[in-house]
PDB file of C-alpha atoms and ligand atoms in Angstrom:
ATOM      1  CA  UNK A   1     -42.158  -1.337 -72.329  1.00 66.00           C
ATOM      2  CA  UNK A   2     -42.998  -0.757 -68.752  1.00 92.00           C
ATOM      3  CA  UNK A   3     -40.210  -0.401 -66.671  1.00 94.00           C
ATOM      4  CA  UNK A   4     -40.660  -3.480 -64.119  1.00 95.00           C
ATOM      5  CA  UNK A   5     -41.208  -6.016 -67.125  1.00 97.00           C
ATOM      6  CA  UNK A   6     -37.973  -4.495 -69.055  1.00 97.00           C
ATOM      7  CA  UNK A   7     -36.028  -5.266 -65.625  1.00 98.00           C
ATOM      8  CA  UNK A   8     -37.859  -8.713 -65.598  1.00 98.00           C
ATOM      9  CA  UNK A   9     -36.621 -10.031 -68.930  1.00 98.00           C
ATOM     10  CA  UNK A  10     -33.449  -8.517 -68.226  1.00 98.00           C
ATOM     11  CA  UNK A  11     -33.157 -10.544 -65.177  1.00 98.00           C
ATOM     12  CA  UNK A  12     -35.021 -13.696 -67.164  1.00 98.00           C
ATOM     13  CA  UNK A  13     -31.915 -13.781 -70.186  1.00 98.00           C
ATOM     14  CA  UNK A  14     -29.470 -13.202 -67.035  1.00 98.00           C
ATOM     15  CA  UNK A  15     -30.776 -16.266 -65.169  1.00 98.00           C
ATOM     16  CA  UNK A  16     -30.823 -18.286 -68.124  1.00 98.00           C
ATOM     17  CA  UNK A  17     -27.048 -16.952 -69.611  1.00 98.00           C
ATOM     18  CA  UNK A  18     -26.264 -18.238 -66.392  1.00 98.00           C
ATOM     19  CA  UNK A  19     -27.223 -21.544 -66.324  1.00 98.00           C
ATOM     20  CA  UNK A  20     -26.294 -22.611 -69.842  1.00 98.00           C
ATOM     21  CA  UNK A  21     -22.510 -21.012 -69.683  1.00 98.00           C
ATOM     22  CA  UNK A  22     -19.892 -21.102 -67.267  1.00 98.00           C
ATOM     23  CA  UNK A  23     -18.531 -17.358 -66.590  1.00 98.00           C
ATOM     24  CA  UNK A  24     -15.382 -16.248 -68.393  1.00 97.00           C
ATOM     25  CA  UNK A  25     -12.966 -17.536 -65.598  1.00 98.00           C
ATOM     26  CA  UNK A  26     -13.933 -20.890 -64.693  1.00 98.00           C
ATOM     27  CA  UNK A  27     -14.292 -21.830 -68.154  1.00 98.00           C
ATOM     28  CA  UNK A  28     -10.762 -19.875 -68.858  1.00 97.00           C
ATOM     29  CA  UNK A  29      -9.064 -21.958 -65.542  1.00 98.00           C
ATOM     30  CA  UNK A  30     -10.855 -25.392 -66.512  1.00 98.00           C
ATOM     31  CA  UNK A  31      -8.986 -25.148 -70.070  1.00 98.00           C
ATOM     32  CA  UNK A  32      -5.800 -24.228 -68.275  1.00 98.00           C
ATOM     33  CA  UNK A  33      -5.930 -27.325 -65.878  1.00 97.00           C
ATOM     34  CA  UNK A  34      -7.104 -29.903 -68.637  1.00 97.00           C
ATOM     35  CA  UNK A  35      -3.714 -28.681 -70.361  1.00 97.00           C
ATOM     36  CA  UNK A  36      -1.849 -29.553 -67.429  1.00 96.00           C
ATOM     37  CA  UNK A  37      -2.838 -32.846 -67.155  1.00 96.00           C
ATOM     38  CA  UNK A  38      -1.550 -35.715 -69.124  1.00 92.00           C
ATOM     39  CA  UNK A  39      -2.929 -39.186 -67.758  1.00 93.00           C
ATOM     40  CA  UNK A  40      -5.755 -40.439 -69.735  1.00 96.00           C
ATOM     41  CA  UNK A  41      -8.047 -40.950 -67.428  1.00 96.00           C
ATOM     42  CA  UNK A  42      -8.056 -37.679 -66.488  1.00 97.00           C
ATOM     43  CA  UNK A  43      -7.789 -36.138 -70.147  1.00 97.00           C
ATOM     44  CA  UNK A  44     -10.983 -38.093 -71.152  1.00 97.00           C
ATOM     45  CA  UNK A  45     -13.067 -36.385 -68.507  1.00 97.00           C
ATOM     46  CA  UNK A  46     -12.073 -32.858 -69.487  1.00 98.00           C
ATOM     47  CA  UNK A  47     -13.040 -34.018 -72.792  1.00 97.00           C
ATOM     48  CA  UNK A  48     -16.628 -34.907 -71.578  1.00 98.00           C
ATOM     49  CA  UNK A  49     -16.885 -31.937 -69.559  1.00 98.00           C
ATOM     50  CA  UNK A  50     -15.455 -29.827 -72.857  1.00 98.00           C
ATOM     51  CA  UNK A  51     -17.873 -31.628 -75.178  1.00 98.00           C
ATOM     52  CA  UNK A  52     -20.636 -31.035 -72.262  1.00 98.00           C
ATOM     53  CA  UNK A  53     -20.144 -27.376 -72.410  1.00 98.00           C
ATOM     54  CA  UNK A  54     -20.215 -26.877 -76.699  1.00 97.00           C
ATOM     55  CA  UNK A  55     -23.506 -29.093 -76.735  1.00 98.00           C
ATOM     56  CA  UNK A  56     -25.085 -26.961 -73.789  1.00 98.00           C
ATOM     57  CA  UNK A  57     -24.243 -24.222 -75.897  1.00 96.00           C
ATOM     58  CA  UNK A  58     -25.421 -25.467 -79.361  1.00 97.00           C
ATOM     59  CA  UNK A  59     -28.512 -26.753 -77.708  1.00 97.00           C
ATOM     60  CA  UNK A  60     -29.379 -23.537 -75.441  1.00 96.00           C
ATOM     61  CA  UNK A  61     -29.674 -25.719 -73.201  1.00 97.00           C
ATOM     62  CA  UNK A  62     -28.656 -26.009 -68.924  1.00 98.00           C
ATOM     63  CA  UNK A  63     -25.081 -27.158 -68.231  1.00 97.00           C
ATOM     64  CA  UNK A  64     -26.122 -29.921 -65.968  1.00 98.00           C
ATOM     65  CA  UNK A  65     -29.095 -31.436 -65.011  1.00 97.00           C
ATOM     66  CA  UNK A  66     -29.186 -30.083 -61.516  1.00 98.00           C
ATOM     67  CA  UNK A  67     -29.829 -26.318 -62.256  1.00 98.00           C
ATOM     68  CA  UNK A  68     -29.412 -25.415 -58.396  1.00 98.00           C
ATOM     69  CA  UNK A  69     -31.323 -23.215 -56.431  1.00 98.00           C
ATOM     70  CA  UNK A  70     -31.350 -19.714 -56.886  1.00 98.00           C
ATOM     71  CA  UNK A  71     -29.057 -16.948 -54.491  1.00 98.00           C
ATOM     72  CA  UNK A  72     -29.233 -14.059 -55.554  1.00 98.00           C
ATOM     73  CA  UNK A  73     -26.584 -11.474 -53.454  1.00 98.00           C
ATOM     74  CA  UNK A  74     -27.338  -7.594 -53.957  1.00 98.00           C
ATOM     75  CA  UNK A  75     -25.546  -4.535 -53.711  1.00 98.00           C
ATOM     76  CA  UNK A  76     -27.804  -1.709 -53.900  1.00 98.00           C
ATOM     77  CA  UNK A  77     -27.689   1.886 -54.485  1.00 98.00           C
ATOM     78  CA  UNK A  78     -30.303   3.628 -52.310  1.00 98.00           C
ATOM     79  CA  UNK A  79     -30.991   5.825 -55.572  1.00 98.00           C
ATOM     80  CA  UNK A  80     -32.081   2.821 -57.938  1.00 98.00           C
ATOM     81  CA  UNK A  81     -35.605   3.845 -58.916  1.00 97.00           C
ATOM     82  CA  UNK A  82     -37.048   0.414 -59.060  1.00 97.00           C
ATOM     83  CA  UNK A  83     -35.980  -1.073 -55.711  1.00 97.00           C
ATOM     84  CA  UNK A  84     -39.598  -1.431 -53.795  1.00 96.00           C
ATOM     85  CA  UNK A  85     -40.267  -3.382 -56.929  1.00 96.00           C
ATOM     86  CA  UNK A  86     -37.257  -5.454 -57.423  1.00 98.00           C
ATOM     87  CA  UNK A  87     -37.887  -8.395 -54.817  1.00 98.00           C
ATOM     88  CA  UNK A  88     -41.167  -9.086 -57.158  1.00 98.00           C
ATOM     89  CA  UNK A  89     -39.451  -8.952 -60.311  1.00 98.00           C
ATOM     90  CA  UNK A  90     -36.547 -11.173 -58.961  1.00 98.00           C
ATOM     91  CA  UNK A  91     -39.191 -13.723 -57.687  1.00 98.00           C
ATOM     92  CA  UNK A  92     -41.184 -13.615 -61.091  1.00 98.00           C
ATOM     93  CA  UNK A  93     -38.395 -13.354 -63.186  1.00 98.00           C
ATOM     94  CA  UNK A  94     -36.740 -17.073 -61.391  1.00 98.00           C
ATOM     95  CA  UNK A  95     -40.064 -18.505 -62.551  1.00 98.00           C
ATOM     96  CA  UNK A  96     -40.365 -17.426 -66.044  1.00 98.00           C
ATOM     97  CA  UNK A  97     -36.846 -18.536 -66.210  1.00 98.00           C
ATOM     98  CA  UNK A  98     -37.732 -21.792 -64.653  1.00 98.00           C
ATOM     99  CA  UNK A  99     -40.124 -21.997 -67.422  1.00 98.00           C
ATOM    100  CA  UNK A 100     -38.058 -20.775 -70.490  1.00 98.00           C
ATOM    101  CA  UNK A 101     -34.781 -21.954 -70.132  1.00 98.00           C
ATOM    102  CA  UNK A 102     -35.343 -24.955 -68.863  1.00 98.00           C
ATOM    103  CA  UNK A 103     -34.656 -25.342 -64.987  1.00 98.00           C
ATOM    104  CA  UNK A 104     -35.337 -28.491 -63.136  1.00 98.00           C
ATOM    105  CA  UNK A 105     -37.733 -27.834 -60.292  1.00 98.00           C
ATOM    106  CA  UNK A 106     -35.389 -27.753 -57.223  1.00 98.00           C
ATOM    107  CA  UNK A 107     -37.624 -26.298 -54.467  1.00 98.00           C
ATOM    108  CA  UNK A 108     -39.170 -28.380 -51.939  1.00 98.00           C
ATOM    109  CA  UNK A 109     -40.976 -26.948 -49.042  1.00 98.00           C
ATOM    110  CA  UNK A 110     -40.392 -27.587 -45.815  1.00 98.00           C
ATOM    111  CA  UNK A 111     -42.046 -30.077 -43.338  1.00 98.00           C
ATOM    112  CA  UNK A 112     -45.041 -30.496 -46.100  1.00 98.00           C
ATOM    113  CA  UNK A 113     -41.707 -31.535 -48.383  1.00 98.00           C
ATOM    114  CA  UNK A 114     -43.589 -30.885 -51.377  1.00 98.00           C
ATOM    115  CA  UNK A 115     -41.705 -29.273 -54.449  1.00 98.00           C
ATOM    116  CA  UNK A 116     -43.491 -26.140 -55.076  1.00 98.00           C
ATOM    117  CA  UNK A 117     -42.522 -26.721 -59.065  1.00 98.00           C
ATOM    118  CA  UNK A 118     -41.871 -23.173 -59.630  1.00 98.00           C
ATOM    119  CA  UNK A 119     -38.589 -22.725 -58.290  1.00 98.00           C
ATOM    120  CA  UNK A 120     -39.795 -20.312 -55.588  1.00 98.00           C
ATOM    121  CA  UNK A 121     -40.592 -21.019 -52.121  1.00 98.00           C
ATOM    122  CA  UNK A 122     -40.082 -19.650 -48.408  1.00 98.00           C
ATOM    123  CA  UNK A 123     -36.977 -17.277 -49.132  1.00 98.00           C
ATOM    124  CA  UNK A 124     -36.176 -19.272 -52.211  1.00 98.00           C
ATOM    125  CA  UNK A 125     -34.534 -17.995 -54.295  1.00 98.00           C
ATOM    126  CA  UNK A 126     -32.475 -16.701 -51.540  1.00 98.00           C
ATOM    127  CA  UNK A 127     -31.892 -12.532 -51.246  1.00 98.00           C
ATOM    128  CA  UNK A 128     -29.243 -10.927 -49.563  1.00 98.00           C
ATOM    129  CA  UNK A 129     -29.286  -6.976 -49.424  1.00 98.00           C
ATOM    130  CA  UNK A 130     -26.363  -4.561 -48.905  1.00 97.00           C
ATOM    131  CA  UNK A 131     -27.086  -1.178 -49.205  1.00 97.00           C
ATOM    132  CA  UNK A 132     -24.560   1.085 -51.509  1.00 98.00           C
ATOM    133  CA  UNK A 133     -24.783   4.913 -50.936  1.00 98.00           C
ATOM    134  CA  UNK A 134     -25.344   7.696 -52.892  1.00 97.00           C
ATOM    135  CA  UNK A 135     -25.031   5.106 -56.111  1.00 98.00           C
ATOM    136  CA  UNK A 136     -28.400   4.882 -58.306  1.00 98.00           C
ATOM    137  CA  UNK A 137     -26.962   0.980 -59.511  1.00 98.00           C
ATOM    138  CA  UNK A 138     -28.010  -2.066 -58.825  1.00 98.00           C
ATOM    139  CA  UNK A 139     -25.342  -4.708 -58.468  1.00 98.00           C
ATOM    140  CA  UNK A 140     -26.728  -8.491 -59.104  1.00 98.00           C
ATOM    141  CA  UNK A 141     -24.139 -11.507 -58.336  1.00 98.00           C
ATOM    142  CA  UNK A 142     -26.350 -14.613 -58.971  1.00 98.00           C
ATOM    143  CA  UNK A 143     -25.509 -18.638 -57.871  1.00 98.00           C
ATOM    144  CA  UNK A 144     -27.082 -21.829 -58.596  1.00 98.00           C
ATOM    145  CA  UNK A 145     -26.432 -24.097 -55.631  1.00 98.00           C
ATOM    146  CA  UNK A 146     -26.777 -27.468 -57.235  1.00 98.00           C
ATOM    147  CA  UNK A 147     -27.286 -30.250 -54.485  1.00 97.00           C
ATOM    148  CA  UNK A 148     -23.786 -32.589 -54.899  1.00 97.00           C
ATOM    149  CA  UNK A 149     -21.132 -29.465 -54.499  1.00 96.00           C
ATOM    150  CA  UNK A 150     -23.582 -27.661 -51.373  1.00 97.00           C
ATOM    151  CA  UNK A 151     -22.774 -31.131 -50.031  1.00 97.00           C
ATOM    152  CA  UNK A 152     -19.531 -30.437 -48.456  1.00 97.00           C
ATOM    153  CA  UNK A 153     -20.413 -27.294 -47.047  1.00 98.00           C
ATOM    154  CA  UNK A 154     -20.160 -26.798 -43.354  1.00 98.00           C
ATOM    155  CA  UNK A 155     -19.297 -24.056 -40.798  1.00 98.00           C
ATOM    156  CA  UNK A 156     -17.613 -24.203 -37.319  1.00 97.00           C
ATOM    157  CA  UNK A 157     -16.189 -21.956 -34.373  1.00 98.00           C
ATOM    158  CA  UNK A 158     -13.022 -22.854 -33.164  1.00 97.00           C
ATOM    159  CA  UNK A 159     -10.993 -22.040 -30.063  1.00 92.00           C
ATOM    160  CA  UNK A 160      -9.072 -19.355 -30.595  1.00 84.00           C
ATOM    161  CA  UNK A 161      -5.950 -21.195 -30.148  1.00 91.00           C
ATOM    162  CA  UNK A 162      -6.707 -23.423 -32.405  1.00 95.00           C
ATOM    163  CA  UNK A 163      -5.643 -20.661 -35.116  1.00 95.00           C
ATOM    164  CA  UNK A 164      -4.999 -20.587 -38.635  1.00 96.00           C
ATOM    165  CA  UNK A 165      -4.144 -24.387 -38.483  1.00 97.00           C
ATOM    166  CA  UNK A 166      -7.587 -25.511 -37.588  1.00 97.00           C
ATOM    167  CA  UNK A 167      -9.131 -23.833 -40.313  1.00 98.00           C
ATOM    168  CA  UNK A 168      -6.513 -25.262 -42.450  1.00 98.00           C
ATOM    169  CA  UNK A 169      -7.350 -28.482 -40.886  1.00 98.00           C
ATOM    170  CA  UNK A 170     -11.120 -28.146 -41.033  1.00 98.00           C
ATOM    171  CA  UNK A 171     -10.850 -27.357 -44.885  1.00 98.00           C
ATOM    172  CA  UNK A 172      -8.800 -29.729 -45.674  1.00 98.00           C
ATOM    173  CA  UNK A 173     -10.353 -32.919 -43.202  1.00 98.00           C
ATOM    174  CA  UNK A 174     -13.760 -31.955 -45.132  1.00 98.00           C
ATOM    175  CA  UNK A 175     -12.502 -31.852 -48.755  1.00 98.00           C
ATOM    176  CA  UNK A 176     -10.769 -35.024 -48.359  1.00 97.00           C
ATOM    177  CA  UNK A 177     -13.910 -36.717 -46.818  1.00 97.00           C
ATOM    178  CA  UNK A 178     -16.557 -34.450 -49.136  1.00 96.00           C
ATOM    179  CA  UNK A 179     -15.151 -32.886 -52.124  1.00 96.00           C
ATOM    180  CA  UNK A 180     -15.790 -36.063 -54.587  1.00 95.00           C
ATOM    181  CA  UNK A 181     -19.098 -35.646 -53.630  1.00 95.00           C
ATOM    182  CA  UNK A 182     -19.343 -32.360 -55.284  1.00 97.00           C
ATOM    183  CA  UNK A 183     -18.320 -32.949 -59.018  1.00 98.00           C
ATOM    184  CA  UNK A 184     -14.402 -31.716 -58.932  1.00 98.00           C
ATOM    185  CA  UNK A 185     -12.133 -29.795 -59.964  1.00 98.00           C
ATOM    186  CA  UNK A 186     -13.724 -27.513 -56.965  1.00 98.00           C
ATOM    187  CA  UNK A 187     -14.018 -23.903 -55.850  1.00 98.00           C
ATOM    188  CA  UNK A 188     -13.148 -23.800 -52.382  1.00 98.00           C
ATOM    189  CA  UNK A 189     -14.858 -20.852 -50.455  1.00 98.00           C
ATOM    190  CA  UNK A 190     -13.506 -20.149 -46.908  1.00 98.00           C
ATOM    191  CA  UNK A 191     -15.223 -17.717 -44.505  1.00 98.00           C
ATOM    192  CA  UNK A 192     -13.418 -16.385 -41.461  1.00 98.00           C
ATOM    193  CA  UNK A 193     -15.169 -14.906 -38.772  1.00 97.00           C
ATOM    194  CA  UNK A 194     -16.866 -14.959 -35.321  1.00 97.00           C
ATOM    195  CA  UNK A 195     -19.756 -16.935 -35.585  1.00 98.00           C
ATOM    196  CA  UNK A 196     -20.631 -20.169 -37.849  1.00 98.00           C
ATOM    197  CA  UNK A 197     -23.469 -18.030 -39.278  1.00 98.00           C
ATOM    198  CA  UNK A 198     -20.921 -15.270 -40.684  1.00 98.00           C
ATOM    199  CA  UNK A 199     -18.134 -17.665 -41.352  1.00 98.00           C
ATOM    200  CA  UNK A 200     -20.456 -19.794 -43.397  1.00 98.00           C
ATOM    201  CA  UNK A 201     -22.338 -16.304 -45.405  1.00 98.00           C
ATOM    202  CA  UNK A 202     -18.762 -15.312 -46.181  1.00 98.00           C
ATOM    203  CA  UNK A 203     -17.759 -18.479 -47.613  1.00 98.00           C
ATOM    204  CA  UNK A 204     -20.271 -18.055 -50.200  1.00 98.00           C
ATOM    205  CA  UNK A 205     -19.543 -14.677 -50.787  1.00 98.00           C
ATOM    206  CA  UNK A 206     -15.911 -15.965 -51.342  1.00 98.00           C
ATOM    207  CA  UNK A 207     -17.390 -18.030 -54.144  1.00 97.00           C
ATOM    208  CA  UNK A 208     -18.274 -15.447 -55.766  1.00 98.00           C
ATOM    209  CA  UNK A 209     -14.902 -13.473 -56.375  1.00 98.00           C
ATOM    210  CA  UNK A 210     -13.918 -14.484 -59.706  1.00 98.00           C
ATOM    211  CA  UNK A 211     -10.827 -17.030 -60.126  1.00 98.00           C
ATOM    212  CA  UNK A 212      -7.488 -15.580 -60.751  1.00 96.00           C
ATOM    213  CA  UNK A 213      -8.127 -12.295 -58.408  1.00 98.00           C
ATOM    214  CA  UNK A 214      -6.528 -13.086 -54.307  1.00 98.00           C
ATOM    215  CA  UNK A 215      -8.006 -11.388 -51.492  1.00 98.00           C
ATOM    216  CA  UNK A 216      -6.502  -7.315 -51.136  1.00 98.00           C
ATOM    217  CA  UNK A 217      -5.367  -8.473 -47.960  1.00 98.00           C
ATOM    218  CA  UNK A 218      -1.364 -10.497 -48.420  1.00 98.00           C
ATOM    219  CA  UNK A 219      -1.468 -12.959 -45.527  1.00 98.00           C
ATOM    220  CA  UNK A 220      -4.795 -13.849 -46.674  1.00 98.00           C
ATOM    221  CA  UNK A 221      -4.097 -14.053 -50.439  1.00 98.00           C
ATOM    222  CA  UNK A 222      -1.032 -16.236 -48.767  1.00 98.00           C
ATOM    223  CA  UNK A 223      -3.067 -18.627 -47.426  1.00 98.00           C
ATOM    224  CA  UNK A 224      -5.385 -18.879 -50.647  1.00 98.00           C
ATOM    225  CA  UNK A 225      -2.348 -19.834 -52.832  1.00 98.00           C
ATOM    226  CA  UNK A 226      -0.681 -22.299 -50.098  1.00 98.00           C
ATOM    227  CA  UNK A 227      -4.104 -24.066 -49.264  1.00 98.00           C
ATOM    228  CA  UNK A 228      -4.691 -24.705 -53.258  1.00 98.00           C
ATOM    229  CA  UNK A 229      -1.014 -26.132 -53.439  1.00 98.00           C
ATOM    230  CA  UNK A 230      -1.866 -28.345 -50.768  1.00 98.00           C
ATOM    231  CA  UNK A 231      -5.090 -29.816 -51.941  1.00 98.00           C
ATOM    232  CA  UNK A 232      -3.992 -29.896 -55.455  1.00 97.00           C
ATOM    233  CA  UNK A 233      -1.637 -32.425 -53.874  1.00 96.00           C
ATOM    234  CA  UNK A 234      -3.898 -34.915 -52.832  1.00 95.00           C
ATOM    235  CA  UNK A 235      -4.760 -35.481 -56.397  1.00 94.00           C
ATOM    236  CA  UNK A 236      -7.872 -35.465 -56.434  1.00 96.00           C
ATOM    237  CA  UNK A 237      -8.034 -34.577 -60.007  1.00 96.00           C
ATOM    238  CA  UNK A 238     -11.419 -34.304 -62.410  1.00 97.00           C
ATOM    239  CA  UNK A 239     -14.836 -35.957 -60.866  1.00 96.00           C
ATOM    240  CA  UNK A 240     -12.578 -37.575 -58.283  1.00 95.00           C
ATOM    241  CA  UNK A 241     -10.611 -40.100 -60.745  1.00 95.00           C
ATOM    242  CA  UNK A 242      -7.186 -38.616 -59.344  1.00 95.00           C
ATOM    243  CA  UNK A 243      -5.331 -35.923 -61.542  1.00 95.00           C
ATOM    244  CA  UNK A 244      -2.892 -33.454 -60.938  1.00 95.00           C
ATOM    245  CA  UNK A 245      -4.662 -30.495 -59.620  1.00 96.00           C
ATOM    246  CA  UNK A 246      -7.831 -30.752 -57.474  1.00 96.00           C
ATOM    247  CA  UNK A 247      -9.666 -27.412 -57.178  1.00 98.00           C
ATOM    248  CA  UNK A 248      -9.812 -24.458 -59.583  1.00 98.00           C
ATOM    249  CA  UNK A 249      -8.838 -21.988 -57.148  1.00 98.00           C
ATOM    250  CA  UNK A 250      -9.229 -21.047 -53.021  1.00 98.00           C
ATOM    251  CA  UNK A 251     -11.177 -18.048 -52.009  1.00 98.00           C
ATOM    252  CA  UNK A 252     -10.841 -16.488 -48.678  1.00 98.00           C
ATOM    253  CA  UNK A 253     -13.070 -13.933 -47.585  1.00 98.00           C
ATOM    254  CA  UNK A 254     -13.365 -12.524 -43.816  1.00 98.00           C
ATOM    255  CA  UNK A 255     -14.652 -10.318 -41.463  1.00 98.00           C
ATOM    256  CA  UNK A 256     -12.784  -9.260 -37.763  1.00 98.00           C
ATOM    257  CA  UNK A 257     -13.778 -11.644 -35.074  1.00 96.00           C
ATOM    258  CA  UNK A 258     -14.359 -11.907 -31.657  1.00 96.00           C
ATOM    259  CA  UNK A 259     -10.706 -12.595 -29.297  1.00 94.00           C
ATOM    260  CA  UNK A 260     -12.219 -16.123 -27.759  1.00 94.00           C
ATOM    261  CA  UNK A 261     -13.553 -17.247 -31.355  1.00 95.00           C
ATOM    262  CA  UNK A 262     -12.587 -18.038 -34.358  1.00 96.00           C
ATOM    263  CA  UNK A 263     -15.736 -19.363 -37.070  1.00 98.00           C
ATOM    264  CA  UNK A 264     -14.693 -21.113 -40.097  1.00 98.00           C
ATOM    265  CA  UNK A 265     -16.887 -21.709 -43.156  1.00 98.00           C
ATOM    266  CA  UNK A 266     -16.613 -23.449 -46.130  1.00 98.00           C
ATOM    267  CA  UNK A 267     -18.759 -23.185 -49.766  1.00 98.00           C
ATOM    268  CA  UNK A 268     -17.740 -25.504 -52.565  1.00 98.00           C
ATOM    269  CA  UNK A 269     -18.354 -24.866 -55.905  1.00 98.00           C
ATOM    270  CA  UNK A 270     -17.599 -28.168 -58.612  1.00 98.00           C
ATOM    271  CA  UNK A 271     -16.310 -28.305 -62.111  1.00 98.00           C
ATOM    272  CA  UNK A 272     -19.684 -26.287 -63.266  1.00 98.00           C
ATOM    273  CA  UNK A 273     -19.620 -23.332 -60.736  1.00 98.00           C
ATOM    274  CA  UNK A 274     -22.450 -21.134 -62.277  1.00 98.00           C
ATOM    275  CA  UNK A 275     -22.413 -17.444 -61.020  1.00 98.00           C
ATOM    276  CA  UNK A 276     -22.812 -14.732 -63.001  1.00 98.00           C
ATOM    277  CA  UNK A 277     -22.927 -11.081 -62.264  1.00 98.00           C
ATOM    278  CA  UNK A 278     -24.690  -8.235 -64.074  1.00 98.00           C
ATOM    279  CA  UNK A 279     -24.835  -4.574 -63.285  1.00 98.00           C
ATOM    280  CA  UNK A 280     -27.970  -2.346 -64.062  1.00 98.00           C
ATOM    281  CA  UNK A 281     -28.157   0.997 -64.605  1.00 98.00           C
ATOM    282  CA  UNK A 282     -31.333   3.636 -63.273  1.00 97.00           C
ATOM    283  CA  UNK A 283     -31.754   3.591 -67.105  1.00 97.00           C
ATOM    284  CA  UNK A 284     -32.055  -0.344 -67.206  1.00 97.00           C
ATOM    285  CA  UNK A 285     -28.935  -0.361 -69.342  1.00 97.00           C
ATOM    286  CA  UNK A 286     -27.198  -3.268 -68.294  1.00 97.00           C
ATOM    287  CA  UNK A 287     -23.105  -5.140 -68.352  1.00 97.00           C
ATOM    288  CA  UNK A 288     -22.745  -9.069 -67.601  1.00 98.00           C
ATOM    289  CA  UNK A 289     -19.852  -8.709 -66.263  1.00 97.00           C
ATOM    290  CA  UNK A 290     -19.087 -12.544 -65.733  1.00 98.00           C
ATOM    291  CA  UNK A 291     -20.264 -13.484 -69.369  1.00 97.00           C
ATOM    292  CA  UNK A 292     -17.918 -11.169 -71.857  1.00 88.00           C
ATOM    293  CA  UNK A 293     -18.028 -14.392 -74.180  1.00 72.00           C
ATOM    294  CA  UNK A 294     -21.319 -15.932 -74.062  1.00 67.00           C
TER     295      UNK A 294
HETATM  296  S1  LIG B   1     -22.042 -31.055 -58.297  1.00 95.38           S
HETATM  297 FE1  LIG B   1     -22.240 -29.571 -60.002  1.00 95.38          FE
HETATM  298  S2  LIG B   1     -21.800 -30.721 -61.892  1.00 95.38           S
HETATM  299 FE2  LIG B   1     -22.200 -32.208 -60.221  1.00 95.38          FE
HETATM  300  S3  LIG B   1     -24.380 -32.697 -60.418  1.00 95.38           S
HETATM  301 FE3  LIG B   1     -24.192 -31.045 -58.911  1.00 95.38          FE
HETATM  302  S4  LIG B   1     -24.446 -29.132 -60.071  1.00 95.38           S
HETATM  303 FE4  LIG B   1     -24.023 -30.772 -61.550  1.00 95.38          FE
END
């Protein structure tokens, strides 16, 4: 098979995997916090979303209705011998998915507001590039921004002396106004930085950092662990019906920022956080990193 169509179907089953089951670690934290709970309101709707899971499964078919929009976030080597091709193959490859596995149409144009029905649009699915050195991979982290958990998202520059406790406060103020809006248990990215553009880009990013691994960096790995203790504590609990523990985990990512600034963004992710990431070889071999059980 020609090289460009084996990356294509490659990318189609990756799209797909992705949509129909949860990566290893939410579905691994998810089981962890329905354990932990014991009202029955809040057992019942870990049973649904359980029982929601299996049949998507069985059925090969999309977790939830709202399959997202597609972000795809690269890292690749300059070496990879199929890069001028692989913004082509990404964009075919989210409409042959559209097509196979199901995925709702989710892309509407803008000011004509008509949905293009393929899934692809003006910089939809989304791209973002970094360039790896001397490294003949290709790095894929892929996210399906349903419309409820992109809700709450939101970025801000603060004064500087605001600090540490405005972004607290900002995160917190807008998951106790927002989150229920956004299917919970949540994942809560935060983005520090100077500007709301780079706060909010590194909020996503923080999305994607699997559950159960803190930032390198102690103060900020700190932070991640305090500000899940403390919205835990409101009790939000599973699709907002109160519970013991409200978000699956806190991710902080951030970049050094200007002295009279101080940008905070914030990405949610709900109970059905679908990312999935898949490394290719210059061979087209290929490890879904995200997926080890699926
Ligand atoms: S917030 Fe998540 S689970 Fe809820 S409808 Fe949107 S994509 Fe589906």
């Amino acid at each position: 098979m020609e090289a460009k169509a084996k990356l294509k179907n490659t990318l189609v089953k990756f799209i797909s995997q992705v949509a129909i089951y949860l990566p290893d670690d939410v579905y691994a934290r998810l089981k962890e916090m329905a354990e932990a709970e014991d009202g029955r309101i809040a057992s019942e709707l870990y049973g649904c979303i359980f029982d929601n899971l299996e049949k998507a499964k069985t059925l090969k078919r999309p977790i939830c209705q709202d399959t997202g929009v597609l972000q795809f976030f690269i890292k690749a080597g300059t070496k990879f011998p199929y890069l001028d091709e692989l913004e082509d193959v990404i964009i075919e490859a989210t409409e042959e998915a559209t097509q196979s596995t199901p995925l709702r149409h989710n892309v509407v144009e803008c000011f004509s507001e008509k949905n293009t029905g393929t899934n692809v649009g003006t910089r939809a699915p989304f791209i973002e590039w970094e360039i790896i050195p001397n490294s003949d991979e290709l790095h894929i982290d892929l996210y399906l921004a349903g419309g409820g958990c992109s809700l709450p998202g939101r970025s801000k520059v603060l004064m500087p002396l605001e600090g540490y406790e405005g972004i607290v406060k900002y995160v917190f103020d807008t998951i106790v106004e927002w989150g229920i809006n956004a299917c919970p248990p949540l994942v809560v990215g935060v983005g520090i930085g100077t500007c709301a553009a780079t706060a909010a880009l590194l909020s996503k990013k923080a999305l994607l950092r699997p559950i159960g691994i803190p930032n390198a960096n102690p103060k900020a790995a700190d932070m991640e662990r305090r500000m899940k203790e403390g919205l835990d504590k409101i009790g939000i609990g599973p699709l907002g019906l109160t519970g013991k523990q409200s978000v699956l985990s806190v991710n902080i990512e951030y970049a050094a920022h200007h002295p009279a600034t101080l940008g905070v963004g914030l990405t949610v992710g709900c109970w059905a956080t679908r990312r999935g990431a898949i490394d290719i070889k210059s061979d087209l071999s290929y490890t879904v990193s995200s997926h080890r059980e699926a």
